[in-house]
Coordinates of C-alpha atoms and ligand atoms in Angstrom, one line a residue:
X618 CA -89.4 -67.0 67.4
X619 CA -88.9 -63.1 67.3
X620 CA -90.3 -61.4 64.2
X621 CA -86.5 -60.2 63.4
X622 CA -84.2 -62.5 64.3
X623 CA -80.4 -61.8 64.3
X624 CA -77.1 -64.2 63.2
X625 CA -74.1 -64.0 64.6
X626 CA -72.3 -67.1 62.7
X627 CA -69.8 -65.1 60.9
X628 CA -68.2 -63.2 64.2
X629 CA -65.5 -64.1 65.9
X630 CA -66.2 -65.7 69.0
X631 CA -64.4 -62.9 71.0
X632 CA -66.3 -60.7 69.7
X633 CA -69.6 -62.5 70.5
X634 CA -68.6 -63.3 74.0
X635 CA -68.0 -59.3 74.7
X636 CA -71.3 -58.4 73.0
X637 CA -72.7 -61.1 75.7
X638 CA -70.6 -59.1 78.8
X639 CA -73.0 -56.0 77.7
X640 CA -76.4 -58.0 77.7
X641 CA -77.2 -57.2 81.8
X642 CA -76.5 -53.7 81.0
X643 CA -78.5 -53.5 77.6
X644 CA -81.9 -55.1 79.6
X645 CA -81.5 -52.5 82.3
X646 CA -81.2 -49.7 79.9
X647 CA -84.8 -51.3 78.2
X648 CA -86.4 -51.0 80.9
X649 CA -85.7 -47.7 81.6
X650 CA -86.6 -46.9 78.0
X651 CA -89.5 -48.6 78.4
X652 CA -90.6 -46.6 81.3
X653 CA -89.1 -43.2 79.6
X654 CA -86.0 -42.8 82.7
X655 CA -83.8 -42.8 80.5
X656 CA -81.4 -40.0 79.0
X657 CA -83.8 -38.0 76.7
X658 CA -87.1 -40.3 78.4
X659 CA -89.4 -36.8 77.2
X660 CA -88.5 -37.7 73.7
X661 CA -89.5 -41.8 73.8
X662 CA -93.4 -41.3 73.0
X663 CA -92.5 -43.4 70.4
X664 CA -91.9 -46.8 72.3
X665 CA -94.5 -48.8 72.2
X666 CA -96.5 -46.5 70.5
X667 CA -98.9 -49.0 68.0
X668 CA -100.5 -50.3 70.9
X669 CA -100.4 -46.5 72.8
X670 CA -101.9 -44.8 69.7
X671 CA -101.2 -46.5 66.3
X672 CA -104.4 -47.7 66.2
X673 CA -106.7 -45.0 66.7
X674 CA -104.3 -43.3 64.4
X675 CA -104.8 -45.3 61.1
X676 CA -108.6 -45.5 62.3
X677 CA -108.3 -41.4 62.5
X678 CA -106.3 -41.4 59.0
X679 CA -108.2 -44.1 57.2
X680 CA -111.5 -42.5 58.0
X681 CA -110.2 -38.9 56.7
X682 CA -108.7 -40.5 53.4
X683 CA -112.0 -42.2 52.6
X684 CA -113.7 -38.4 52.9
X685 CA -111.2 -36.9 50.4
X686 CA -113.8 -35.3 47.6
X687 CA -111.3 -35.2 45.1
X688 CA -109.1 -38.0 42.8
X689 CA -105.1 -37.9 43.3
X690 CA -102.9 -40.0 41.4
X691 CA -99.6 -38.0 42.9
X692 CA -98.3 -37.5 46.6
X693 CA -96.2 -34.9 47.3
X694 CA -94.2 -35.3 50.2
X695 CA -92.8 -32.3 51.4
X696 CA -90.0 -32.6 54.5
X697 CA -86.8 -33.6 55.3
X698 CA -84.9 -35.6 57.6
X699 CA -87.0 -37.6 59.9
X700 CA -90.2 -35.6 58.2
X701 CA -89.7 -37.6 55.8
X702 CA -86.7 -40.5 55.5
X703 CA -89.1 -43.4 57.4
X704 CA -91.8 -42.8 54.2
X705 CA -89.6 -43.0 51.6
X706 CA -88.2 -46.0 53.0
X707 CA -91.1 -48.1 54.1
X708 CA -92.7 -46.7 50.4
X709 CA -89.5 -48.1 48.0
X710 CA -89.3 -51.6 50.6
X711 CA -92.4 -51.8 49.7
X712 CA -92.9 -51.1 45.8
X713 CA -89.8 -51.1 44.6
X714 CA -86.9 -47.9 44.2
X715 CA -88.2 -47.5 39.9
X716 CA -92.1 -46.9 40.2
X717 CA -93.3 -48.4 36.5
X718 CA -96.8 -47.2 37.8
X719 CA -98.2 -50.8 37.4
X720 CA -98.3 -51.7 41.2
X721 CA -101.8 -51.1 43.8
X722 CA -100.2 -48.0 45.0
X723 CA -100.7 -43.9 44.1
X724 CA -97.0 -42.9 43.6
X725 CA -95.1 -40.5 46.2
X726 CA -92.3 -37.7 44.8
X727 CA -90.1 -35.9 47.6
X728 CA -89.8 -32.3 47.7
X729 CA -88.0 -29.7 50.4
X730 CA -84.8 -32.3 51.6
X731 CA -82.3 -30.5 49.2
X732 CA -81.9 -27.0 48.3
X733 CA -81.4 -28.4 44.4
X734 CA -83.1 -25.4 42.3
X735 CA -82.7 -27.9 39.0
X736 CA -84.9 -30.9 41.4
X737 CA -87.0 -28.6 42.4
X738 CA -88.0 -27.1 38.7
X739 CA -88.2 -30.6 37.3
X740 CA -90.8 -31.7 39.7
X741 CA -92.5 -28.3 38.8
X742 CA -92.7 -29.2 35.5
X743 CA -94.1 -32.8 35.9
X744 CA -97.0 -31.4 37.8
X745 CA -99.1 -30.5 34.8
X746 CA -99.4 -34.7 33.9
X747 CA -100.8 -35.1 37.3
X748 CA -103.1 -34.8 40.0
X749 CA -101.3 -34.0 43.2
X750 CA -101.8 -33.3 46.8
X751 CA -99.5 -32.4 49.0
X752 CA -98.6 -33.8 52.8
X753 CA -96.0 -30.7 54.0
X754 CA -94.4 -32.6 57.3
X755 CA -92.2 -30.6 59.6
X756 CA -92.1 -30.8 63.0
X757 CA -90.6 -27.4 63.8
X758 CA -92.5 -25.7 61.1
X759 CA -89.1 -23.5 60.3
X760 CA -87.2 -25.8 58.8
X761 CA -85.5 -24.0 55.5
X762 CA -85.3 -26.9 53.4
X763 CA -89.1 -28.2 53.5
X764 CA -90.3 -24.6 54.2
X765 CA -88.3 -23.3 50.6
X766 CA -89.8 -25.8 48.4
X767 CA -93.6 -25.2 50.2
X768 CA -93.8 -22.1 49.0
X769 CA -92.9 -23.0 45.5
X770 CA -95.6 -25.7 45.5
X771 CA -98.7 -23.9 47.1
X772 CA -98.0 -20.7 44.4
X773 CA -98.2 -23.7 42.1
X774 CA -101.3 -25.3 43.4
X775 CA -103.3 -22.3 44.6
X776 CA -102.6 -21.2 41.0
X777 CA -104.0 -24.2 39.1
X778 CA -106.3 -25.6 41.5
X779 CA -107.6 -22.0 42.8
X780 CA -107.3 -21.6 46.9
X781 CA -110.2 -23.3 47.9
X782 CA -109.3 -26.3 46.1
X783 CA -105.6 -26.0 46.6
X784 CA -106.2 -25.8 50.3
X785 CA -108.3 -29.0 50.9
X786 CA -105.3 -30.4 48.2
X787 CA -103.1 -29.4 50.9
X788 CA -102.4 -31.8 54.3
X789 CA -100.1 -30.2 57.0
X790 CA -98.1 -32.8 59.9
X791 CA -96.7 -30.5 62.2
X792 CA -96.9 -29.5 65.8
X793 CA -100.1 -29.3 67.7
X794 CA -99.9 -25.7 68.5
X795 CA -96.8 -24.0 67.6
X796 CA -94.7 -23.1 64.8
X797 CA -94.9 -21.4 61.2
X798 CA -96.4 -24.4 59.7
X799 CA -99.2 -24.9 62.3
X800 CA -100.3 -21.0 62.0
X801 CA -100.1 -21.3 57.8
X802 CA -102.4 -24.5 58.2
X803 CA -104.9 -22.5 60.3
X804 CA -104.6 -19.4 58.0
X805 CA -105.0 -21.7 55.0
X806 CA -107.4 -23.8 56.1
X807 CA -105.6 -27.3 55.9
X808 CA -106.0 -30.5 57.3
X809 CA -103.4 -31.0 59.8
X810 CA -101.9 -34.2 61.8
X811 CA -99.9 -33.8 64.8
X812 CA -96.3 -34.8 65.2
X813 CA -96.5 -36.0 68.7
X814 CA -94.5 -33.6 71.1
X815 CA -92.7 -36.6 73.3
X816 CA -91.2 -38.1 69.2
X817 CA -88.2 -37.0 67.4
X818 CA -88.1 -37.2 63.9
X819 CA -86.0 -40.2 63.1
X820 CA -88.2 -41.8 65.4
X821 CA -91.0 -40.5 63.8
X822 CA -92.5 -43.0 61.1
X823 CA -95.0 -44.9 63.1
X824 CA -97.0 -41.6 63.8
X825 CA -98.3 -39.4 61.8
X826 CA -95.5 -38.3 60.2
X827 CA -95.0 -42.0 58.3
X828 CA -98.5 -43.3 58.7
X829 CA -101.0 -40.1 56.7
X830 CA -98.7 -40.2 53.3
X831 CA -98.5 -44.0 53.9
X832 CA -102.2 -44.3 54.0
X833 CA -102.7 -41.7 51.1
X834 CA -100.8 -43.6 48.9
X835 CA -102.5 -46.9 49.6
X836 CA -100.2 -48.5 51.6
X837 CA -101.7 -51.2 54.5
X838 CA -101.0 -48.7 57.4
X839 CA -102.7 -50.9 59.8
X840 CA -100.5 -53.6 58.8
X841 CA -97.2 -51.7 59.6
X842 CA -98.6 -51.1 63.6
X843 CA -99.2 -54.3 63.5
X844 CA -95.9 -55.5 62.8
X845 CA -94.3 -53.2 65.1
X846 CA -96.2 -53.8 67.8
X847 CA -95.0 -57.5 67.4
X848 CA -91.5 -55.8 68.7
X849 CA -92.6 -54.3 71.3
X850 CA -94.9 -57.3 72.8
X851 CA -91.7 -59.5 72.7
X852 CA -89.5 -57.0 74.6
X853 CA -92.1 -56.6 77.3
X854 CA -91.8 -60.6 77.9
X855 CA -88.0 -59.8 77.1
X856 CA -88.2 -58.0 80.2
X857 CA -90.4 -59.8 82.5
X858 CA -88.2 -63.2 81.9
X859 CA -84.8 -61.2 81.5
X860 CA -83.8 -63.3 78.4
X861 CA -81.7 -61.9 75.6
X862 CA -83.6 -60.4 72.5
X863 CA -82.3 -59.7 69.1
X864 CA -82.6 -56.6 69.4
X865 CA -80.8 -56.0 72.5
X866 CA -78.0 -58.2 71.2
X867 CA -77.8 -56.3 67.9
X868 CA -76.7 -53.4 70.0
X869 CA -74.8 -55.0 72.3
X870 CA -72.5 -56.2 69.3
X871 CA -72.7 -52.8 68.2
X872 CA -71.2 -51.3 71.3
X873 CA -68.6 -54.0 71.5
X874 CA -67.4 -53.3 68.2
X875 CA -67.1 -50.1 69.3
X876 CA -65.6 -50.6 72.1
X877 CA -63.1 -53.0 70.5
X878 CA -61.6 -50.1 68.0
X879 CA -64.8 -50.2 65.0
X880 CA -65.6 -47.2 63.7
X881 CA -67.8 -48.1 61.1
X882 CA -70.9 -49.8 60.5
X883 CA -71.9 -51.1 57.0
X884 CA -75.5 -52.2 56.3
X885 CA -75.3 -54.4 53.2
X886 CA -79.0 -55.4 51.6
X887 CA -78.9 -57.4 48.7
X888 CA -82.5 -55.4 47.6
X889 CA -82.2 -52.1 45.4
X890 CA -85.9 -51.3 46.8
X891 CA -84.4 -51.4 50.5
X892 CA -81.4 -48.4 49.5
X893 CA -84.1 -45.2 50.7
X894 CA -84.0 -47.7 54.0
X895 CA -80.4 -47.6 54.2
X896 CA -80.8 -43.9 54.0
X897 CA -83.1 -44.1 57.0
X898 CA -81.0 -46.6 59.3
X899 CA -78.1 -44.1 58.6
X900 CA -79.5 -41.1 60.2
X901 CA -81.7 -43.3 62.8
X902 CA -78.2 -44.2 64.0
X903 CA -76.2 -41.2 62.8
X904 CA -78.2 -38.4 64.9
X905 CA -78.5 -40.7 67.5
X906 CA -74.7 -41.5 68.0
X907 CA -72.6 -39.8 66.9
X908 CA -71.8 -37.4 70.3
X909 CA -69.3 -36.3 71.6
X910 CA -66.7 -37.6 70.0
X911 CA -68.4 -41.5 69.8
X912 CA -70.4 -44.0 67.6
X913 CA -69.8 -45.9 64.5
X914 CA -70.3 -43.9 61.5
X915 CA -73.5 -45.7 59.4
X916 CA -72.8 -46.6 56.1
X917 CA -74.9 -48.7 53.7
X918 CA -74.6 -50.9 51.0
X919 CA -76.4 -52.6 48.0
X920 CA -75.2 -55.7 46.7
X921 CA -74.6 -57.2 44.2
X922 CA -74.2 -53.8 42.6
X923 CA -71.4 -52.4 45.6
X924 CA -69.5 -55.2 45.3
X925 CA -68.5 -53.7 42.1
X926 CA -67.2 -50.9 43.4
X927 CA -66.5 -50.6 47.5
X928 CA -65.9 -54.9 47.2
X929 CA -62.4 -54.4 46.7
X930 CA -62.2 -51.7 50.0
X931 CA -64.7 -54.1 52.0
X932 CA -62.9 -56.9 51.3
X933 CA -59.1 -55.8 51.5
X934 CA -58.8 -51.8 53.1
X935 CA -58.9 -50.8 56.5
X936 CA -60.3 -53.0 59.1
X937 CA -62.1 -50.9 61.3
X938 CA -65.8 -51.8 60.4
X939 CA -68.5 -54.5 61.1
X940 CA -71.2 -55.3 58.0
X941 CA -74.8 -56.0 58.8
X942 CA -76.3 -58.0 56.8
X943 CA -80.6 -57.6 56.5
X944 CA -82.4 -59.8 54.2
X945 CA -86.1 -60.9 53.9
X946 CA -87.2 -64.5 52.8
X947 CA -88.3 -64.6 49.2
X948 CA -91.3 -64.9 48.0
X949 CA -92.5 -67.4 45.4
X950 CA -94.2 -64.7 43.8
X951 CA -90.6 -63.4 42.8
X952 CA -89.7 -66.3 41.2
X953 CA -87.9 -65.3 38.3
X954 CA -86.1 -68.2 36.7
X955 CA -82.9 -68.2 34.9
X956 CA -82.9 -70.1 31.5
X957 CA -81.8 -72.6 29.6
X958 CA -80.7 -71.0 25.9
X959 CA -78.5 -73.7 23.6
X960 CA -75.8 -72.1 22.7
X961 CA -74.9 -71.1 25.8
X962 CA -72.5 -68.9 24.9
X963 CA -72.8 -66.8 28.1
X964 CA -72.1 -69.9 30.0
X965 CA -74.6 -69.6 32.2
X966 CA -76.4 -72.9 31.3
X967 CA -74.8 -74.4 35.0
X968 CA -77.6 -71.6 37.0
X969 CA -80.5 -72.9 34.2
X970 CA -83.8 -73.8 36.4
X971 CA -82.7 -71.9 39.4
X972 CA -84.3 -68.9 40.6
X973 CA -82.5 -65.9 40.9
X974 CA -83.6 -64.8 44.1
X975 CA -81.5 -68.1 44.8
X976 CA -78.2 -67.3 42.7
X977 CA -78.4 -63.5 45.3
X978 CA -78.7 -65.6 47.6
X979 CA -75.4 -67.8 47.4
X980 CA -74.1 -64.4 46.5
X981 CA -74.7 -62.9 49.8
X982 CA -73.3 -66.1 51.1
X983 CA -70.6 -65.9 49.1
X984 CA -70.0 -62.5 50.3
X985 CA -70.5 -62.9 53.9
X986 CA -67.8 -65.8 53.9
X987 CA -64.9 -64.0 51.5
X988 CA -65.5 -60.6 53.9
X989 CA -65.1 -63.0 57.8
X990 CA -62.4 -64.4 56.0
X991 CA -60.7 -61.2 55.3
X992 CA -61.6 -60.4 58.6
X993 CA -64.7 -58.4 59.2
X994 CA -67.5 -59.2 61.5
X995 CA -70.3 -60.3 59.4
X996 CA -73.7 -59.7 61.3
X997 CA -77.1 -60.5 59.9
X998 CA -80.3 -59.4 60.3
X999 CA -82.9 -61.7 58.9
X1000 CA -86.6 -61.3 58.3
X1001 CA -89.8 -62.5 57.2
X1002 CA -91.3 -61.9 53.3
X1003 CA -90.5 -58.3 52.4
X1004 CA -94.2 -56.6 53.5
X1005 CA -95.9 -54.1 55.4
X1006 CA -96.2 -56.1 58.7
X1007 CA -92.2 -57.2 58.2
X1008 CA -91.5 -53.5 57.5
X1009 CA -93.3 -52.5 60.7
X1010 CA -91.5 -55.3 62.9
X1011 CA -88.4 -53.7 61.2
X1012 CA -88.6 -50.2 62.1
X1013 CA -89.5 -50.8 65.7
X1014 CA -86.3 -53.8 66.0
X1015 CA -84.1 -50.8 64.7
X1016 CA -85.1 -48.1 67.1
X1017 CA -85.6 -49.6 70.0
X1018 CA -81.4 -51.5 69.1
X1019 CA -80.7 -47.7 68.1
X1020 CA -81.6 -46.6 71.6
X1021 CA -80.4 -48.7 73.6
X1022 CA -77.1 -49.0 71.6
X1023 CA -76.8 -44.9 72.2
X1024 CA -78.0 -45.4 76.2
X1025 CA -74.9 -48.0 76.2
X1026 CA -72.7 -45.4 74.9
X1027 CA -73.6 -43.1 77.4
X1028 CA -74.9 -40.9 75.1
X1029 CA -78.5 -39.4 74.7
X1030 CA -79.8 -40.9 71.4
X1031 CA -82.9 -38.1 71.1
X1032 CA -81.6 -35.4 70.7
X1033 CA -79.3 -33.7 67.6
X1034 CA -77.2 -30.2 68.8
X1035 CA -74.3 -30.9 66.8
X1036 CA -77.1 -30.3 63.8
X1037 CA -77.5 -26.6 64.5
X1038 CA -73.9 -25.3 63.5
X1039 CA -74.7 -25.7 59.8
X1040 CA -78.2 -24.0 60.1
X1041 CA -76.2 -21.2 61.7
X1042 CA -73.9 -20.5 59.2
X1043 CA -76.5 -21.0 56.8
X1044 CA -78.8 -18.4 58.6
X1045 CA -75.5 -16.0 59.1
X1046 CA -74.3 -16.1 55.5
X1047 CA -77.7 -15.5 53.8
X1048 CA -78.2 -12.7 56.3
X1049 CA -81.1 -13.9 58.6
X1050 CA -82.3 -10.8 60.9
X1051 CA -80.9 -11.8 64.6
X1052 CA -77.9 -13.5 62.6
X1053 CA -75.6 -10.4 62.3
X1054 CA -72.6 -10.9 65.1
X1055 CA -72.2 -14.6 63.3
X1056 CA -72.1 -12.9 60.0
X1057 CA -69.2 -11.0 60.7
X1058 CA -67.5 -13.8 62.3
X1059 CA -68.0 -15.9 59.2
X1060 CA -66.9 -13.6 56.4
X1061 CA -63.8 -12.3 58.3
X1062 CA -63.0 -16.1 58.5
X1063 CA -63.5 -16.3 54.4
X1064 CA -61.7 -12.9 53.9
X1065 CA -58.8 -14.0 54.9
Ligands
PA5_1378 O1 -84.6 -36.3 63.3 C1 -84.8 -35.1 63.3 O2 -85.2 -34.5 64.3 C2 -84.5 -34.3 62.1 O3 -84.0 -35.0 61.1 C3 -85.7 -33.5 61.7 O4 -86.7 -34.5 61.4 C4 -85.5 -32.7 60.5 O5 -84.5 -31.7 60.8 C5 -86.7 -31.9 60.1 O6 -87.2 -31.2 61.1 P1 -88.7 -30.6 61.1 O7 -89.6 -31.7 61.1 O8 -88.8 -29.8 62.3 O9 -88.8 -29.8 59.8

């Protein structure tokens, strides 16, 4: 049985059989993932990579945590996009979206993936109540976003802490030798981690770029690998005995929704802890497909909370999505029970005894049901308990289905040009040196 297995029992059967006329073409395109031919193969370091590096990785991280000389109770992550995306979600999946400070982990606060000044002052202000350190992540080491709110933070830390302190308070993932951020780190004096050269960011969170903040802030990094690497041991069978994986099928049904007239995707998770996940799926599949002109547009939603208020469009508007469902097993730890009162005067006496991880579940059901009827395809991702290892296998089904999804569009799913025409403008409007030509362009354009 795969780690992640997938459902197809609410599409319709022509839809199924055309996701099935893809599957030839989906192994092909593993394999030449798997062997880095494909479109963008420089930028696919990241397949396979627990058994490749992961290991001495967390060994390499581990070790360096247990050497801090100094007690934290806050991690700063500073980063945006794929810097920082795959933390957040892997670190909410895995203690929940509202941190009551009770669980076994140190808590993590996100800084530099908005250019919010009132965000930005309010996490200034909390600093004082804790003991911080800070991981700055950025591949480039330019990026305005993470690179704006650094600056902030080091005058803050190099302030209270002094520089000496500040600097070993201060842990830099970026590129192994180039970059602002890689020459600040020498200058400073910083730890550093390297975001591999042959790994994108969205494709990032199994390196360093997921695994050091993971690790800082207690989280069973080890475990994570391990659960990837499950993935990627069943796609290498996958592709010595040619049989379909869920992976591969997941993007086959992608593409033959899209081929088929979808232009939407909705993930739906019935888990507020998994809606920083959704935030990562949507730009895992987001940078990576939509290109010229293609790919469904990732959207995600929490239930039962979004049926309040897209359930009406979901079940009844435009049909030109599919819905994915992803849910974990529950745990008996969860068990919550709803209970009996006398009067019953909320009339919920009929649900008495059952727990409610059992009442969201008919809900789902419910759901999945009332949206096939009204005609969507209703997908579903299942997993195992909601954990590190379940993350892990997670991350890696989602990439690798990402991939080859874009390779089946005929698109390359590494790279992202269509991100640089707002960094331009950006750059041109506040008057970046190099910039000028574009500046002109852009305020004749307002002017007129
Ligand atoms: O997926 C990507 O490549 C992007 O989201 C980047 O991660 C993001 O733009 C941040 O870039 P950098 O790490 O260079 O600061």
């Amino acid at each position: 049985m795969a780690s992640v297995e997938l459902s197809l029992q609410f599409v319709a059967k022509e839809l199924v059989e055309e996701a099935q006329s893809w599957r030839a073409q989906a192994l092909t395109h593993l394999q030449m993932l798997a062997d880095g031919r494909c479109a963008g193969g420089e930028w696919t370091g990241w397949y396979d990579y627990p058994q490749k590096n992961g290991r001495d990785l967390t060994k390499q991280i581990t070790s360096f945590s247990k050497s801090l000389g100094f007690s934290y109770d806050l991690v700063i992550v500073v980063g945006i996009g794929g810097s920082y995306l795959g933390t957040r979600a892997l670190a909410e999946a895995l203690s929940g979206k509202e941190d009551f400070g009770q669980g076994p982990y140190k808590k993590i606060v996100y800084a530099g993936h908005h250019l919010a000044a009132s965000e930005l002052a309010d996490l200034l202000s909390a600093l004082d109540h804790h003991e911080p350190l800070i991981n700055v992540i950025s591949k480039s080491g330019t990026t305005t976003e993470p690179a704006v709110a650094f600056r902030l933070l080091r005058q803050y830390m190099e302030k209270r802490f002094g520089k000496e302190e500040a600097s070993r308070r201060i842990i830099a993932t970026t590129d192994e030798s180039k970059g602002a951020l890689r020459q600040l780190a020498e200058k400073e004096g910083y730890e550093t981690f390297v975001v591999p050269d042959d790994i994108g960011g969205r494709y990032s969170v199994l390196s360093a770029v997921g695994m050091v903040p993971l690790t800082l802030a207690g989280y069973d990094a080890v475990a994570i690998q391990e659960g990837a690497h499950s993935v990627f041991q069943e796609l290498s069978q996958t592709l010595q005995s040619k049989t379909p994986h869920p992976a591969l099928d997941y993007a086959c049904l992608r593409h033959a929704a899209h081929e088929t007239g979808a232009a939407v995707e909705v993930l739906a998770m019935a888990e507020p802890r998994l809606t920083s996940f959704g935030e990562w799926w949507k730009q895992l599949f987001g940078e990576s497909e939509g290109k010229g002109g293609k790919g469904l547009f990732p959207a995600s939603v929490v239930y039962t909370t979004d049926l309040h208020s897209l359930g009406q469009y979901l079940q009844d508007g435009k049909r030109h999505f599919v819905e994915t469902f992803l849910s974990f097993q529950s745990s008996p730890d969860d068990a919550l029970i709803v209970q009996y009162v006398e009067d019953d005067l909320d009339q919920l006496n009929y649900l008495a005894g059952k727990p409610i991880d059992e009442v969201n579940e008919q809900a789902v059901l419910a759901t999945k049901l009332a949206h096939h009827g009204g005609g969507v395809p209703c997908a579903a991702i299942e997993c195992g308990p909601l954990g590190e290892q379940t993350m892990g296998a997670l991350v890696a089904f989602f990439e690798v289905s990402c991939a080859v999804s874009g390779l089946l569009l005929g698109v390359n799913p590494f790279d992202q040009p269509g991100v640089e025409a707002y960094k331009e403008n950006m750059f041109a409007l506040l008057g970046k040196k190099g910039f000028e030509p574009q500046r002109e362009k852009l305020l004749a354009q307002i002017q007129k």
